[in-house]
Coordinates of C-alpha atoms in Angstrom, one line a residue:
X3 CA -4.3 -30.8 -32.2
X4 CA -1.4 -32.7 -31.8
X5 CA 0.5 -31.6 -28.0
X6 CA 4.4 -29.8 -29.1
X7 CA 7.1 -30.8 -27.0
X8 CA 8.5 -27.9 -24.3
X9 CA 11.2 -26.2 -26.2
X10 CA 9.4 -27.0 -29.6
X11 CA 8.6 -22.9 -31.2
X12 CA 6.1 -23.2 -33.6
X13 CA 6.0 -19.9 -35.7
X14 CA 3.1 -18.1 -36.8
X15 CA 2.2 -15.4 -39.1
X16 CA -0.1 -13.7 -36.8
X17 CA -1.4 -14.6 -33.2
X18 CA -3.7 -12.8 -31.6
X19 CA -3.8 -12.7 -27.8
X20 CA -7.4 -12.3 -26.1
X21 CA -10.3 -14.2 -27.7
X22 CA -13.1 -11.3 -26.8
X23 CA -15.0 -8.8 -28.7
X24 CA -11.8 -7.3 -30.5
X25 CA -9.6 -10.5 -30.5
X26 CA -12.4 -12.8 -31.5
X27 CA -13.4 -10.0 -34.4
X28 CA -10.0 -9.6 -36.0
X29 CA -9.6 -13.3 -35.8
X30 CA -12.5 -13.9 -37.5
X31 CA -11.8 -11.5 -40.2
X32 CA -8.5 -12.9 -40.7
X33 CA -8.9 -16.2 -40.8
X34 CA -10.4 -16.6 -44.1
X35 CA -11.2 -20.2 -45.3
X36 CA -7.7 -21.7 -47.2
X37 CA -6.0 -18.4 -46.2
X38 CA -2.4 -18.5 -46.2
X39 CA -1.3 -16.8 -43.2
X40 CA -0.7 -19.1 -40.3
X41 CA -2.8 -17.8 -37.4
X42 CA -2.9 -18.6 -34.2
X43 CA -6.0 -17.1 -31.4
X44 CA -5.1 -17.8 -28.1
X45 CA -7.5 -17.6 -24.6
X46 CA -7.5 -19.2 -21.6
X47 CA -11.4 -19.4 -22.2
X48 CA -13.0 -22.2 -24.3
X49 CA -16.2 -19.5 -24.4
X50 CA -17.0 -16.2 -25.4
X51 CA -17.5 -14.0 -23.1
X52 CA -20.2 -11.3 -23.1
X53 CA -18.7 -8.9 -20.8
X54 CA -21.3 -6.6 -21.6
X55 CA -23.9 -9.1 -19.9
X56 CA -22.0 -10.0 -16.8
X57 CA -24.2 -7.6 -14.8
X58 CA -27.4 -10.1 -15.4
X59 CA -25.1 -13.0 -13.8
X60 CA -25.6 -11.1 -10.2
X61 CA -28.7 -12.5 -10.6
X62 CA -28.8 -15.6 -12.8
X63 CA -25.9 -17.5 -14.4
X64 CA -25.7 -15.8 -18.1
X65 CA -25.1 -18.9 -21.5
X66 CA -22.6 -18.0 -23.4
X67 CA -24.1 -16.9 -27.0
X68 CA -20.7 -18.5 -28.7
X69 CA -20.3 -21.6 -25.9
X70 CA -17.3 -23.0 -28.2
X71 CA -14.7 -20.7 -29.6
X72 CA -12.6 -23.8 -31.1
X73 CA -16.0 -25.1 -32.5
X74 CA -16.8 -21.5 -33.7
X75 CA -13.8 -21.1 -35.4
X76 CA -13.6 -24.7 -37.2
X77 CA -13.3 -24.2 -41.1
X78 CA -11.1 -21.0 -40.8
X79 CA -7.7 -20.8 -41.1
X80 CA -7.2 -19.9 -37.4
X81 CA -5.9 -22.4 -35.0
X82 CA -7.5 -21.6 -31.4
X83 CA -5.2 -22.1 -28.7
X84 CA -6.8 -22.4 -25.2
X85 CA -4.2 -21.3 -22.3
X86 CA -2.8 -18.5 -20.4
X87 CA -0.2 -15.9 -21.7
X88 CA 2.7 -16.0 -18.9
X89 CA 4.9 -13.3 -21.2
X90 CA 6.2 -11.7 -23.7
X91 CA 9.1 -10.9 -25.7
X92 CA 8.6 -8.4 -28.2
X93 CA 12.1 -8.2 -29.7
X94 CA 12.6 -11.6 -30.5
X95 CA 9.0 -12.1 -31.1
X96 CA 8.3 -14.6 -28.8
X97 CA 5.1 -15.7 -26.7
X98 CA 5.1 -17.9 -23.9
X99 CA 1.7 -19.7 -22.7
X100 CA 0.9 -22.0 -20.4
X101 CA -2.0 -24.5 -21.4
X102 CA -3.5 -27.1 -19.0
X103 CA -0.8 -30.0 -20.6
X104 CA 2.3 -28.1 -21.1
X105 CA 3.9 -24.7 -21.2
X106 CA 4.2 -23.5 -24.9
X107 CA 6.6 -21.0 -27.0
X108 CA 5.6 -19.2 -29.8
X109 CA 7.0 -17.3 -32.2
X110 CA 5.2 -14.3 -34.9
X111 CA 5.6 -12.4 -37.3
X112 CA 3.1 -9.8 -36.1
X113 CA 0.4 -10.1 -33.0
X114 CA -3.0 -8.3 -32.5
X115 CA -2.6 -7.7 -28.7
X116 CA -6.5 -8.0 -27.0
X117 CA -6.2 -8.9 -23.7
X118 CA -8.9 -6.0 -22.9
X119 CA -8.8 -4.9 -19.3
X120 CA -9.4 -6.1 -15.8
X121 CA -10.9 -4.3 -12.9
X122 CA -8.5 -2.3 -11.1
X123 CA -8.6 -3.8 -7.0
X124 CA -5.1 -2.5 -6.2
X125 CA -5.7 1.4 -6.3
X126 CA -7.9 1.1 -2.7
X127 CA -6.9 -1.0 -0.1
X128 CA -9.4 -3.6 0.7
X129 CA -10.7 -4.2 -2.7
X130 CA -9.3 -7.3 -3.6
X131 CA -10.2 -8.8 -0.2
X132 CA -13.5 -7.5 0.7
X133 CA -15.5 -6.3 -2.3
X134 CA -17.2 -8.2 -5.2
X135 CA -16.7 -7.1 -8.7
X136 CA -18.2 -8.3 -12.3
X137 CA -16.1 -11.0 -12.6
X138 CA -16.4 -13.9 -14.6
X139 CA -15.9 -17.7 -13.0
X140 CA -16.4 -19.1 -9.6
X141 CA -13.9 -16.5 -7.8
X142 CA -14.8 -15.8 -4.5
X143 CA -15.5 -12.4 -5.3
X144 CA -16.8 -12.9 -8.6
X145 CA -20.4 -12.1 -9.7
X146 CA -21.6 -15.4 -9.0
X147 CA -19.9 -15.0 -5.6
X148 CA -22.3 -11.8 -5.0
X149 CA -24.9 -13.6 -6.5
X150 CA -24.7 -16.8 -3.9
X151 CA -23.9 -14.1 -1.0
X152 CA -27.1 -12.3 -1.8
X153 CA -29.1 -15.4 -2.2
X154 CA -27.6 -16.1 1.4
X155 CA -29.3 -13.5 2.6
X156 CA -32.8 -12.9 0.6
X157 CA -35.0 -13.5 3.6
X158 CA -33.2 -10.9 6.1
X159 CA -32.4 -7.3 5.5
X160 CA -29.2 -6.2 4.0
X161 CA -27.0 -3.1 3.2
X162 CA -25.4 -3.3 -0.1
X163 CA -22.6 -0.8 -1.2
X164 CA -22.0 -0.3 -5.1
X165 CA -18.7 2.0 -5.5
X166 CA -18.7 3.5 -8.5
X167 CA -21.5 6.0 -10.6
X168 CA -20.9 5.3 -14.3
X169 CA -22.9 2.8 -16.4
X170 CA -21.8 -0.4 -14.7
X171 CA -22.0 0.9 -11.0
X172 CA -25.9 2.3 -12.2
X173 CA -26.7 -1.6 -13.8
X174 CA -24.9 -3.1 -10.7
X175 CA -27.0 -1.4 -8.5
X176 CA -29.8 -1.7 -10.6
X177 CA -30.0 -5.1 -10.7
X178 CA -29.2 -5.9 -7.3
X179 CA -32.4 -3.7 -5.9
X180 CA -34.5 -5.3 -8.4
X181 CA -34.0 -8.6 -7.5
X182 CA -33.6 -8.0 -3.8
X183 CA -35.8 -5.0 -3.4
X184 CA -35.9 -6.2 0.7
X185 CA -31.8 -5.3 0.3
X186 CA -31.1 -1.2 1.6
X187 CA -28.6 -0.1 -1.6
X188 CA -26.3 2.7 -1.5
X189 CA -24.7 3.7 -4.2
X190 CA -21.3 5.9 -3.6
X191 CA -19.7 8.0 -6.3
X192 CA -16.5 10.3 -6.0
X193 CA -18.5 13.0 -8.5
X194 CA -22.3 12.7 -9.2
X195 CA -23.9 9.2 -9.8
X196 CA -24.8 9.0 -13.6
X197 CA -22.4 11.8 -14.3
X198 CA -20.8 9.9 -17.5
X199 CA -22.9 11.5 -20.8
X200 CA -24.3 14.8 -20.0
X201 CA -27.3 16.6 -17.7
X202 CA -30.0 15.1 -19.4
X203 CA -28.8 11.7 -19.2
X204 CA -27.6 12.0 -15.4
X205 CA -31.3 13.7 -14.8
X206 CA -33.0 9.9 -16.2
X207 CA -30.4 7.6 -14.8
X208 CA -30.7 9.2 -10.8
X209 CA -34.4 9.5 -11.6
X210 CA -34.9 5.6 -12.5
X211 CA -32.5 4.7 -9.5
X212 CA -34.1 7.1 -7.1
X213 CA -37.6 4.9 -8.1
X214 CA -36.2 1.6 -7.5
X215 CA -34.8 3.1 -4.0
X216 CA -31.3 3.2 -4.6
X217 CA -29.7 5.8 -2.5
X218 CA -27.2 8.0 -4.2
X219 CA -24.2 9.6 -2.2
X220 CA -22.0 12.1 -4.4
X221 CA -19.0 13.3 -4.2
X222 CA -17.2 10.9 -2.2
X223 CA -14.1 8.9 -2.7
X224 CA -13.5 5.6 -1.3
X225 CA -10.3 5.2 0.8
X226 CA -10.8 1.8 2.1
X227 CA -12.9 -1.2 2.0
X228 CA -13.5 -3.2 5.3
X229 CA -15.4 -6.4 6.0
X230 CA -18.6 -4.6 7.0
X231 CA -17.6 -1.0 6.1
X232 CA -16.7 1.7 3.3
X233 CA -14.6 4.4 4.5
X234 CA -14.8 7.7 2.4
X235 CA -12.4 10.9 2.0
X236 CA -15.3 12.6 3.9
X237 CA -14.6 10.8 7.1
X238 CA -17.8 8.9 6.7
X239 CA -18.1 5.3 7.7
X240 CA -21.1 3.6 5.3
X241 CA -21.8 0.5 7.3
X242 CA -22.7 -2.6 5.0
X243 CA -23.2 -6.4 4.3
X244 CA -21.9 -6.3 1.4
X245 CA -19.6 -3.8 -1.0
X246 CA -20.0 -4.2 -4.6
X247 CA -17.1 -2.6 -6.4
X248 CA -17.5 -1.0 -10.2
X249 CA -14.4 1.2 -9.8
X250 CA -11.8 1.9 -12.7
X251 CA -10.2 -0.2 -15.0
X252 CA -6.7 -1.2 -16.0
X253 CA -4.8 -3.3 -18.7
X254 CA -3.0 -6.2 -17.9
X255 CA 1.0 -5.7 -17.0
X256 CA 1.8 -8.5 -19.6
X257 CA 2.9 -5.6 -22.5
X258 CA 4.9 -3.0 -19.9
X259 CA 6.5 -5.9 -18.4
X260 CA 7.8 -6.7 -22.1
X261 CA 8.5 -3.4 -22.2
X262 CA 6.2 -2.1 -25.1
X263 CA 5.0 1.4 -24.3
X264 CA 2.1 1.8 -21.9
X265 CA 0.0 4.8 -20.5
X266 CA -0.5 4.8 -16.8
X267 CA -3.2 2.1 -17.1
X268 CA -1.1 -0.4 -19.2
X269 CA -2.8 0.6 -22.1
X270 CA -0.5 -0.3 -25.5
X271 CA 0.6 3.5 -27.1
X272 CA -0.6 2.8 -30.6
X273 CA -0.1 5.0 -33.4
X274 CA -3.4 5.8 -36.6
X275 CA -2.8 2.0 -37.6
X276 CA -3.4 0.9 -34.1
X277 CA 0.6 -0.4 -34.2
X278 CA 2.6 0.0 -30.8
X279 CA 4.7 3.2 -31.4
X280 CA 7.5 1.0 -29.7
X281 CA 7.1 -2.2 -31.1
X282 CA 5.1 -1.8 -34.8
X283 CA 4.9 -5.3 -35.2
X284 CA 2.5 -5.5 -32.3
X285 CA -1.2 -4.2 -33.2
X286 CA -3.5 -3.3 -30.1
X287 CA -7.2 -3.2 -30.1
X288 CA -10.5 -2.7 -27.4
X289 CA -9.1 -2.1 -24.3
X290 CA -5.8 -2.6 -24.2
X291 CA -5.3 0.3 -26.8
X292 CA -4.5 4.1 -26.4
X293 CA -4.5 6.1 -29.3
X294 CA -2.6 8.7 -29.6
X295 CA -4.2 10.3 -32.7
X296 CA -7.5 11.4 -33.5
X297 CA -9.9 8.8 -33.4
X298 CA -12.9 10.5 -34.9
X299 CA -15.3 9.6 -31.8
X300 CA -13.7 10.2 -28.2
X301 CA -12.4 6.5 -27.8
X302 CA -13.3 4.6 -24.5
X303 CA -13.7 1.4 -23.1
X304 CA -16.4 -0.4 -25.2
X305 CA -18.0 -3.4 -26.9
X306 CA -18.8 -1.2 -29.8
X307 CA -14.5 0.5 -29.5
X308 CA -13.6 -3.4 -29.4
X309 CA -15.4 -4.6 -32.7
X310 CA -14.2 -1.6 -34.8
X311 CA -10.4 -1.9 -33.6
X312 CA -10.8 -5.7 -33.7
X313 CA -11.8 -5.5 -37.8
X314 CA -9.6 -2.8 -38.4
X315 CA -6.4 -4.6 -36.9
X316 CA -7.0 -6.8 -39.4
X317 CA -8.4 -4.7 -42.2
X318 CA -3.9 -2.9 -41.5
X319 CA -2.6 -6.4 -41.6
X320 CA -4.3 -7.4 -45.0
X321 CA -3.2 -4.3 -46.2
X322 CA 0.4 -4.1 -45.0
X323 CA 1.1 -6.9 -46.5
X324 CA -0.4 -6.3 -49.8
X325 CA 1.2 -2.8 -49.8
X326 CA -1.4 -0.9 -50.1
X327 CA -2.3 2.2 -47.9
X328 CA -4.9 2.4 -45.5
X329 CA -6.8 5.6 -43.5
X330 CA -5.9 5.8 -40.5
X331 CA -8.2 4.3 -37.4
X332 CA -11.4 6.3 -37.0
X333 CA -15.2 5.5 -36.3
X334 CA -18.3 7.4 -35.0
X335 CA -20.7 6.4 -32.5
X336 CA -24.7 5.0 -32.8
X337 CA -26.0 5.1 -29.3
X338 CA -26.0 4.0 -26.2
X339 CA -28.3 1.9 -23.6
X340 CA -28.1 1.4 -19.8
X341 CA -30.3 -1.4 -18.3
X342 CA -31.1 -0.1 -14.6
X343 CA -33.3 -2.6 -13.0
X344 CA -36.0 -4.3 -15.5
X345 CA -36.1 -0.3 -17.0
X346 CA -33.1 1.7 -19.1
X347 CA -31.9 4.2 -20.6
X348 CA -31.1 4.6 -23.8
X349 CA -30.3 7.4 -26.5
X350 CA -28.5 8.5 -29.3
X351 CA -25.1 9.9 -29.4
X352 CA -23.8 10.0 -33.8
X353 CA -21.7 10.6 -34.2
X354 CA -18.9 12.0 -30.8
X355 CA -20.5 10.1 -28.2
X356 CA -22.8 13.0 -27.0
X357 CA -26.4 12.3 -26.2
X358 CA -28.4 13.9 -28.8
X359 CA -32.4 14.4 -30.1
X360 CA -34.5 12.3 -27.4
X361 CA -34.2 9.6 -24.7
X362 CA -36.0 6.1 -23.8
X363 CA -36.8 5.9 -20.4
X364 CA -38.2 2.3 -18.7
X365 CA -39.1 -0.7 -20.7
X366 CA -38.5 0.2 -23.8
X367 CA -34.9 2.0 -23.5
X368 CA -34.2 -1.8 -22.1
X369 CA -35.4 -4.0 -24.9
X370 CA -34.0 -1.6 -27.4
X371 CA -30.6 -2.0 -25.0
X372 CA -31.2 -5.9 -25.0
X373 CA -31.5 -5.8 -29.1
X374 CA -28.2 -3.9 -28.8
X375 CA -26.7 -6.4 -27.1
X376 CA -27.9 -9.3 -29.1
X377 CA -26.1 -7.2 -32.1
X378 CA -22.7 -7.2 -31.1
X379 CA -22.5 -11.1 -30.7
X380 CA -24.6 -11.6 -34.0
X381 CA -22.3 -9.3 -35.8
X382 CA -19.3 -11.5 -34.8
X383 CA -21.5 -14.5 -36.0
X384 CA -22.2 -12.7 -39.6
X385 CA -18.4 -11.9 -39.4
X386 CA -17.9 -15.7 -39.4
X387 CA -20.2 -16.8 -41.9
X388 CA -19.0 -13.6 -44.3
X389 CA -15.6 -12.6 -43.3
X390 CA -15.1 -9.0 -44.2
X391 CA -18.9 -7.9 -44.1
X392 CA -18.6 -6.0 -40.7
X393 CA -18.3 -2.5 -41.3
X394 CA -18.9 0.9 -39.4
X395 CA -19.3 4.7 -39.9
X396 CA -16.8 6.8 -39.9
X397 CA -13.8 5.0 -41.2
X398 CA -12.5 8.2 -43.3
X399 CA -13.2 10.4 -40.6
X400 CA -9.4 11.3 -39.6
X401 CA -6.9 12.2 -42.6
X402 CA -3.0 11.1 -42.3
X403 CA -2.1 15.8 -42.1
X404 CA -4.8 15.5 -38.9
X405 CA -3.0 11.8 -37.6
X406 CA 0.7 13.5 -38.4
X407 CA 0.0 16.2 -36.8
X408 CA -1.0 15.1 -33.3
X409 CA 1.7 12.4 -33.3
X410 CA 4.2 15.6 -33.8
X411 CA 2.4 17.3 -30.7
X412 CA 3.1 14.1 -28.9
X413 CA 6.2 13.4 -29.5
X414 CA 6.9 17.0 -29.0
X415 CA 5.7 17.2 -25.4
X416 CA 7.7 13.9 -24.9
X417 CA 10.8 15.6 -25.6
X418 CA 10.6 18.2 -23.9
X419 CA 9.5 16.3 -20.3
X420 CA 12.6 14.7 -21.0
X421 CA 15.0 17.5 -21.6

């Protein structure tokens, strides 16, 4: 690719920003061989990341499945841009990167928006400094951070804090006691840790961490994080080596600082085609989207959530501009698998997310996790090699009366807050 001059715009028909599960998805499903719409993916990755995986790096450094995205992509109609998105002007449709040889403008017609999430270390004070999170690179609180710290340290006792009791605090912890089952792990959650899909499932989860040895302190919230303490709301002081942090997520600021609306988190307000209710001409998918109609499923940060708004982003842009009409966004749910250790988890949940019939407990709720896992980033290879042949369940599960109808409510209560 030839470099553009600064100034130079170079218009698109579609760019999609974020080249992860949902970004890499609708690209792919877009960017049909000799297609005619000008497309443009841009990442500051030249991988795919399996963020899904990034809990086996605290132990050993995790290959990317997909180690070239501009080599995956090669014979599609998408051009892969690798750099950093530094803004973004939604009126005037206007994108500005920054790539390692020059800073770029680019101009669209419409944009898929699937810059997913990031871990939130602002909301506690001491997070960004002192604890280590799933992060990707060579940060110096990354996961490979944590994992040289606690390499560091295999031949002495240690005290490991893990903040944060849904499914990656119980694989964070997991892993860490499994490889360093010398290391004394606490695990601190502001309700019940394993409290995220129902009795039976927090019964397994505590059960499998209570057998490794991972002590589990419940209901208390984290104030502050210090260099070799956790303070809590209780007043406690939970001396420790080191503080792993699997707190909340947030989006990034890029789309409220262009001022598209956001919730709280910086989650794009999208409407039953996944379009910004501010800014239609800007789709948002995986994480960065909040739905504010019926989805069919509850929808939640996921691998699975990211696929199906990825392909159906696309799936409303095909059909936009064909004009033809298009149900609005719905899915249903398979299952679900937590690795805790070399052990798991797993269990159904078709099609609302709920744990339902039986659960796998120990090795084989893990491999069947670890087949689940393979899936998503073989899907996204299938979706390569036969664009359009990813589908899911529950696509007609929401009709346009039900979508209508709880955009009114919304729109409603927005009204009347500002009255």
């Amino acid at each position: 690719m030839s470099a553009i001059p600064i100034g130079t715009v170079r218009p698109y028909d579609v760019v999609i920003l974020g080249a992860g599960y949902a970004g890499l998805m609708a690209a792919l499903r877009l960017g049909v061989p000799k297609g005619r719409l000008r497309i443009a993916l841009i990442s500051s990755r030249p991988d795919f990341l399996e963020r899904v995986r990034l809990q086996e790096s605290i132990v050993t450094p995790v290959t990317s499945r997909i180690p070239s995205i501009a080599a995956f992509l090669a014979g599609t109609n998408v051009e892969f841009i690798r750099g950093s998105v530094t803004s973004i002007d939604a009126a005037q449709r206007r994108i500005r990167i920054t790539t390692e040889a020059q800073d770029r403008e680019i101009a669209f017609d419409q944009a898929i928006y699937a810059l997913g999430s990031t871990i939130d270390v602002d909301a506690v004070p001491g997070v960004a400094e002192h604890a280590y999170r799933l992060e990707s690179g060579d940060g110096p609180r990354s996961a490979a951070a944590l994992r040289a710290r606690l390499r560091e340290n295999a031949d002495r006792p240690i005290r490991v804090v893990t903040v944060g009791g849904a499914e990656t605090g119980v694989e964070v912890a997991g892993e860490i006691k499994t490889a360093w089952p010398n290391a004394e792990v606490i695990m601190v959650c502001r309700s019940r840790c394993g409290d995220f899909k129902g009795a039976r499932v927090e019964k397994a989860v505590r059960a499998d961490l209570t057998r490794l040895g991972v002590q589990l302190v419940d209901g208390e919230t984290v104030t502050e994080i210090r260099p070799t303490e956790v303070l809590t709301d209780q007043c406690h002081s939970i001396a420790c080596d080191i503080c792993a942090w699997s707190g909340g997520l947030r989006a990034l600021p890029l789309a409220r600082d262009a001022g598209v609306a956001t919730d709280p988190q910086g989650r794009i307000l999208v409407d039953p085609n996944l379009r910004s209710v501010s800014h239609p001409h800007i789709l948002a998918v995986g994480d960065a989207a909040h739905p504010i109609a019926p989805t069919g499923a509850p929808y939640r940060m996921s691998a699975f959530a990211a696929l199906v708004t990825g392909a159906y982003a696309a799936d409303a842009i095909t059909a936009q501009r064909a004009e033809r009409p298009l149900a609005p966004f719905s899915f249903s749910t398979f299952g679900q698998g937590i690795a805790i250790g070399r052990g798991g988890v797993g269990f159904l949940s078709y099609p609302d997310d709920r744990q339902s019939l039986f659960i796998l407990r120990g090795r084989s709720a893990y491999h069947v996790r670890n087949v689940f896992v393979w899936l998503v980033s073989y899907v996204l290879k299938l979706e390569r090699r036969f664009p359009g042949s990813f589908f899911w369940l529950g696509r007609q599960r929401v009709s346009w009366q039900q979508a209508n109808d709880a955009i009114q409510k919304v729109e409603t209560a927005r009204k009347v807050r500002t009255a």
